[in-house]
């Protein structure tokens, strides 16, 4: 047995679990529930002794847990973290442990960096539909973009970028400020562009409102789909409203048809700067062939001069990436012979690379309450936005 648990009582009468590792690992107490996702629950955790022979652990962490019998997705997420742990704009992973609760149930736990500022979604919600100051948006956007660039350069696609999955970590040098970091890699996948053969994925990963046209229309989820999602996040930060003007009675099928057609793009807000508009235009290009990459966007005036406080990049070994590729993408693939760009070229014609936006268009007036960040669909209407994998043809 790798670990055992002792029952303790936390502050305010809340029950928590104290876990200790028999192999010289870290002893930690599980505190309040921070949130639940499709692949596990996240708890606040405090450590009795931050230092152990296995390395350094911060005194407070977030622990993502799932029953061992249902932890396959969480274990895969941990493997992604292993490959991306050198980026200061991605939530740090400190390791993994297996524990047992009072009832004898085994749990798989991933120890993660704690984001004391909550999520970007929570910060946007506090703006009451007004949006964040543009200077803050620039800083957060630059951080997110650095993280995306690192993800893509290491051969991954996040597939579920949205404000809920952007976490705010307290700055180490500037009191009262937070650094935006990308988290939740439960739906991440290897980019197919690095493989000789394309493997057809029968599922759509992610949250509908942030999906790119090629994702909805053709089940293509490659690096450009993260750039589209980034545009949705930036637009939401600037305006306090979601990118698509969705009414409460709109069904998921109608929303997906609207996005997948590629004829309509999110509306350009009129109250933001020219640099912000130009940045959004580079993200919201219907044809992914002509959409800017993360590396290209880093040179855009909107973010190019932003001073970041995130720490240093640390190069990680590619060995884990190769092993992960072999695990997910076998060699018996039915698709072959087509290039990365050829696979996407059918999603729209060349004309679609030009944005229909004009600088005098009105700002977004979408009903924020029509879609929230919760994961629930009710009575065939888009009351809440699902984060899920959707089988083809469903």
XYZ file of C-alpha atoms in Angstrom:
394
model
C 0.000 0.000 0.000
C 1.468 3.345 -1.003
C -0.331 5.634 1.415
C -2.781 5.769 4.286
C -5.125 8.405 5.659
C -6.047 9.640 9.107
C -9.249 11.486 9.821
C -8.819 14.992 11.208
C -11.120 17.937 11.817
C -10.302 21.215 10.109
C -11.121 24.761 11.132
C -14.758 25.734 11.479
C -15.787 22.157 12.177
C -15.160 21.033 8.601
C -13.909 17.507 8.212
C -10.738 16.909 6.251
C -8.444 13.981 5.608
C -4.803 13.833 6.646
C -2.745 11.771 4.244
C 0.735 10.407 4.835
C 2.969 8.572 2.407
C 4.720 5.504 3.787
C 7.562 5.859 1.299
C 8.920 9.095 2.742
C 6.569 11.341 0.810
C 4.669 14.377 1.967
C 2.040 14.465 4.734
C -0.889 16.707 3.900
C -4.368 17.505 5.147
C -7.263 17.782 2.751
C -9.307 20.919 3.367
C -12.368 22.519 1.748
C -13.634 21.568 -1.690
C -12.519 24.145 -4.273
C -14.380 22.760 -7.261
C -15.536 19.716 -9.196
C -14.846 18.737 -12.770
C -15.530 15.860 -15.086
C -12.344 14.041 -14.080
C -11.997 14.737 -10.372
C -12.599 17.002 -7.400
C -10.166 19.717 -6.314
C -9.476 20.385 -2.640
C -7.336 22.816 -0.725
C -4.458 21.001 0.948
C -2.037 22.078 3.657
C 1.249 20.391 4.448
C 2.658 19.474 7.822
C 6.229 19.598 6.558
C 6.749 21.367 3.198
C 10.171 19.768 2.758
C 10.783 16.082 2.314
C 13.434 13.900 0.778
C 11.325 13.764 -2.376
C 11.654 17.493 -2.998
C 10.069 20.784 -2.043
C 6.348 21.277 -1.638
C 4.679 24.636 -0.941
C 2.783 24.880 2.365
C -0.554 25.216 0.563
C -1.542 23.335 -2.578
C -4.574 22.258 -4.567
C -5.108 18.500 -4.716
C -7.096 17.000 -7.570
C -8.487 13.627 -6.537
C -10.406 10.775 -8.106
C -11.191 7.230 -7.058
C -8.449 4.977 -8.359
C -10.998 2.925 -10.283
C -12.077 6.080 -12.141
C -8.743 7.901 -12.329
C -7.605 7.031 -15.857
C -8.295 10.542 -17.179
C -6.626 12.174 -14.182
C -3.559 9.980 -14.627
C -3.380 11.019 -18.276
C -3.687 14.655 -17.215
C -0.737 14.117 -14.868
C 1.311 12.851 -17.817
C 0.524 16.051 -19.717
C 1.630 18.105 -16.714
C 4.896 16.136 -16.702
C 5.632 17.342 -20.222
C 4.631 20.962 -19.582
C 5.951 21.556 -16.078
C 8.727 23.895 -17.224
C 6.457 26.826 -18.071
C 5.820 29.556 -15.452
C 2.450 30.325 -17.059
C 1.064 26.823 -16.606
C -0.107 25.594 -13.209
C 2.727 23.661 -11.576
C 2.376 19.995 -10.727
C 4.302 18.802 -7.672
C 3.638 15.103 -7.979
C 1.113 12.360 -7.404
C 0.097 10.120 -4.519
C -2.300 7.274 -3.882
C -4.194 7.367 -0.592
C -6.943 5.516 1.234
C -9.876 7.156 3.023
C -11.597 6.029 6.228
C -13.909 3.732 4.301
C -11.024 1.951 2.631
C -11.568 3.601 -0.778
C -8.371 4.210 -2.745
C -7.847 7.669 -4.264
C -5.399 8.915 -6.866
C -4.227 12.475 -6.110
C -2.360 15.038 -8.192
C -0.658 17.805 -6.195
C -0.993 21.167 -7.949
C -0.119 24.813 -7.470
C -2.786 26.686 -5.518
C -4.346 29.721 -7.210
C -5.379 32.042 -4.379
C -6.972 34.497 -6.820
C -9.507 31.962 -8.067
C -10.376 31.730 -11.737
C -10.445 34.313 -14.480
C -14.150 33.504 -14.836
C -14.749 34.653 -11.269
C -12.844 37.878 -11.857
C -14.821 38.634 -15.016
C -18.081 37.932 -13.204
C -17.178 40.548 -10.590
C -17.036 43.183 -13.337
C -20.858 42.982 -13.660
C -20.790 42.868 -17.447
C -18.386 45.791 -17.835
C -15.146 43.906 -18.354
C -11.671 44.316 -16.918
C -9.353 47.325 -17.352
C -7.507 46.954 -20.644
C -4.112 47.116 -18.934
C -5.062 44.064 -16.870
C -6.417 42.314 -19.966
C -3.100 42.878 -21.742
C -1.151 41.406 -18.843
C -3.393 38.361 -18.490
C -3.479 37.827 -22.254
C 0.309 37.891 -22.494
C 0.603 35.301 -19.720
C -2.006 33.016 -21.297
C -0.380 33.396 -24.701
C 3.037 32.452 -23.325
C 1.429 29.345 -21.858
C -0.308 28.465 -25.125
C 2.925 28.906 -27.063
C 4.674 26.527 -24.674
C 1.867 23.976 -24.957
C 1.901 24.068 -28.758
C 5.702 24.000 -29.024
C 5.689 20.808 -26.958
C 3.212 19.143 -29.296
C -0.034 19.501 -27.348
C -3.425 21.130 -27.848
C -5.310 22.215 -24.714
C -8.784 21.834 -26.305
C -10.662 23.555 -23.455
C -9.306 27.064 -22.998
C -11.870 29.242 -21.236
C -11.950 31.631 -18.248
C -12.802 28.766 -15.875
C -9.526 27.060 -16.749
C -7.357 30.158 -16.342
C -6.216 30.388 -12.728
C -4.885 33.448 -10.916
C -1.774 32.800 -8.843
C -0.454 35.418 -6.438
C 2.530 37.340 -7.826
C 5.844 36.597 -6.145
C 7.150 40.151 -6.592
C 4.156 42.485 -6.819
C 1.836 42.597 -3.827
C -1.845 42.410 -4.687
C -1.284 41.286 -8.283
C -1.918 37.903 -9.836
C -0.369 35.924 -12.668
C -2.727 34.156 -15.072
C -1.814 30.496 -15.524
C -3.385 27.782 -17.653
C -4.785 24.774 -15.805
C -7.037 21.743 -16.333
C -5.464 19.547 -18.994
C -8.099 16.847 -18.699
C -9.102 17.214 -22.355
C -5.650 17.982 -23.778
C -4.365 15.908 -26.686
C -1.274 15.519 -28.797
C -1.216 17.593 -31.942
C -1.682 15.442 -35.021
C 0.427 17.725 -37.197
C 3.571 16.069 -35.858
C 2.403 12.616 -36.853
C 2.730 11.119 -40.325
C -0.788 9.767 -40.161
C -3.883 11.520 -38.967
C -5.954 9.705 -36.389
C -9.650 10.468 -36.588
C -11.042 11.529 -33.231
C -14.769 10.695 -32.997
C -15.223 13.082 -30.074
C -15.445 16.826 -29.689
C -13.484 17.986 -26.672
C -14.205 21.159 -24.772
C -16.870 23.769 -24.171
C -19.153 24.710 -27.033
C -18.967 28.503 -26.722
C -15.187 28.403 -27.123
C -14.990 25.898 -29.983
C -13.508 26.938 -33.320
C -15.470 26.533 -36.582
C -13.233 23.685 -37.810
C -13.793 21.830 -34.547
C -17.568 21.925 -34.826
C -17.713 21.335 -38.585
C -15.001 18.717 -39.063
C -13.836 17.501 -35.636
C -10.415 19.074 -36.191
C -8.788 20.097 -32.901
C -5.282 21.340 -33.480
C -3.285 24.382 -32.242
C -5.403 26.939 -34.164
C -8.476 25.916 -32.157
C -6.729 27.110 -28.983
C -6.081 30.462 -30.658
C -9.776 30.835 -31.476
C -10.635 30.023 -27.863
C -8.078 32.592 -26.708
C -9.913 35.208 -28.775
C -13.135 34.285 -26.981
C -11.398 34.627 -23.604
C -9.842 38.004 -24.460
C -13.152 39.318 -25.779
C -14.840 38.197 -22.578
C -12.212 39.948 -20.465
C -12.613 43.175 -22.432
C -16.410 43.293 -22.424
C -17.538 41.174 -19.487
C -19.732 39.249 -21.924
C -19.294 35.986 -23.762
C -18.228 36.012 -27.387
C -21.487 34.694 -28.852
C -24.815 36.459 -28.439
C -26.838 33.469 -27.286
C -30.468 33.605 -26.207
C -31.764 31.408 -23.365
C -33.831 29.205 -25.675
C -31.032 28.411 -28.147
C -30.254 24.693 -28.357
C -26.754 23.267 -28.541
C -27.469 22.113 -32.086
C -28.349 25.663 -33.145
C -25.269 27.086 -31.471
C -22.990 24.514 -33.077
C -24.530 25.187 -36.467
C -23.916 28.915 -36.002
C -20.278 28.372 -35.069
C -19.568 25.593 -37.552
C -20.909 27.433 -40.598
C -18.038 29.908 -40.305
C -20.066 32.677 -41.923
C -20.594 34.605 -38.722
C -17.869 35.727 -36.332
C -18.114 37.147 -32.815
C -18.937 40.842 -32.922
C -16.201 43.400 -32.492
C -16.608 45.608 -29.399
C -16.438 49.292 -30.268
C -15.172 50.547 -26.913
C -11.735 48.888 -26.957
C -8.436 50.103 -28.402
C -7.297 49.552 -31.977
C -4.550 47.224 -30.760
C -7.141 45.099 -28.963
C -9.328 44.963 -32.069
C -6.383 43.972 -34.247
C -5.435 41.221 -31.816
C -8.966 39.814 -31.827
C -9.091 39.888 -35.614
C -5.972 37.716 -35.742
C -7.685 35.149 -33.494
C -11.130 35.119 -35.109
C -10.195 33.934 -38.600
C -12.624 31.291 -39.829
C -10.021 29.437 -41.878
C -7.413 28.006 -39.464
C -4.808 28.103 -42.230
C -4.768 31.891 -41.926
C -5.282 32.218 -38.195
C -2.278 33.612 -36.337
C -0.165 31.235 -34.278
C 0.710 31.867 -30.642
C 4.237 32.813 -31.653
C 2.927 35.376 -34.149
C 0.485 36.843 -31.628
C 3.300 37.424 -29.132
C 4.586 40.116 -31.511
C 1.243 41.916 -31.690
C 1.311 45.485 -30.234
C -1.514 44.580 -27.831
C 0.804 42.306 -25.806
C 4.350 42.823 -27.114
C 5.368 45.437 -24.538
C 3.832 43.810 -21.477
C 6.136 43.159 -18.522
C 5.390 39.794 -16.946
C 6.050 38.372 -13.505
C 5.810 34.652 -13.898
C 9.257 33.202 -13.349
C 11.673 31.444 -15.653
C 11.057 28.798 -18.270
C 12.620 25.405 -17.584
C 13.192 22.986 -20.415
C 11.774 19.507 -19.877
C 12.780 16.268 -21.508
C 10.997 15.199 -24.683
C 11.133 11.564 -23.588
C 7.838 11.816 -21.743
C 6.236 13.439 -24.766
C 7.275 10.609 -27.047
C 5.965 7.998 -24.647
C 2.689 9.902 -24.314
C 2.361 10.121 -28.104
C 2.811 6.386 -28.450
C 0.181 5.792 -25.781
C -2.486 7.980 -27.342
C -1.776 7.750 -31.041
C -1.123 4.249 -32.269
C 0.371 3.444 -35.633
C -2.685 1.687 -37.032
C -4.271 4.858 -38.291
C -6.720 4.892 -41.154
C -5.800 8.410 -42.254
C -2.562 9.080 -44.096
C -0.968 11.087 -46.867
C -2.471 14.497 -46.150
C -0.534 17.458 -44.809
C -1.427 19.522 -41.778
C -2.746 22.423 -43.846
C -4.473 20.281 -46.444
C -6.530 18.679 -43.694
C -7.892 22.087 -42.756
C -8.176 23.701 -46.174
C -11.713 22.453 -46.750
C -13.156 24.235 -43.711
C -13.688 27.503 -45.566
C -12.633 29.341 -48.683
C -9.757 31.812 -48.857
C -12.082 34.751 -48.566
C -12.993 33.745 -45.061
C -9.551 34.713 -43.822
C -10.638 38.343 -43.968
C -12.608 39.481 -40.969
C -16.007 41.108 -41.630
C -15.538 43.259 -38.537
C -15.557 47.018 -38.789
C -14.375 49.412 -36.101
C -17.774 51.044 -35.706
C -19.721 47.899 -34.832
C -21.620 47.901 -31.583
C -20.381 46.000 -28.561
C -21.715 42.626 -27.610
C -25.097 42.516 -25.895
C -25.267 38.816 -25.109
C -27.217 37.612 -22.124
C -24.519 36.393 -19.761
C -27.064 34.484 -17.710
C -28.103 32.466 -20.755
C -24.909 30.430 -20.550
C -22.767 29.950 -17.496
C -19.608 27.997 -16.904
C -21.363 25.106 -15.192
C -21.528 21.750 -16.902
C -25.206 20.967 -17.420
C -27.617 20.788 -20.343
C -31.300 20.897 -19.550
C -34.405 20.158 -21.642
C -32.510 20.314 -24.942
C -31.811 24.018 -24.437
C -28.486 25.689 -23.860
C -29.091 26.726 -20.280
C -25.535 25.869 -19.292
C -22.379 25.249 -21.246
C -21.129 21.661 -21.165
C -17.496 20.724 -20.840
C -17.414 17.284 -22.320
C -16.513 14.971 -25.135
C -19.316 14.597 -27.658
C -19.461 11.457 -29.851
C -19.541 12.047 -33.581
C -23.034 12.082 -34.989
C -24.606 12.692 -31.616
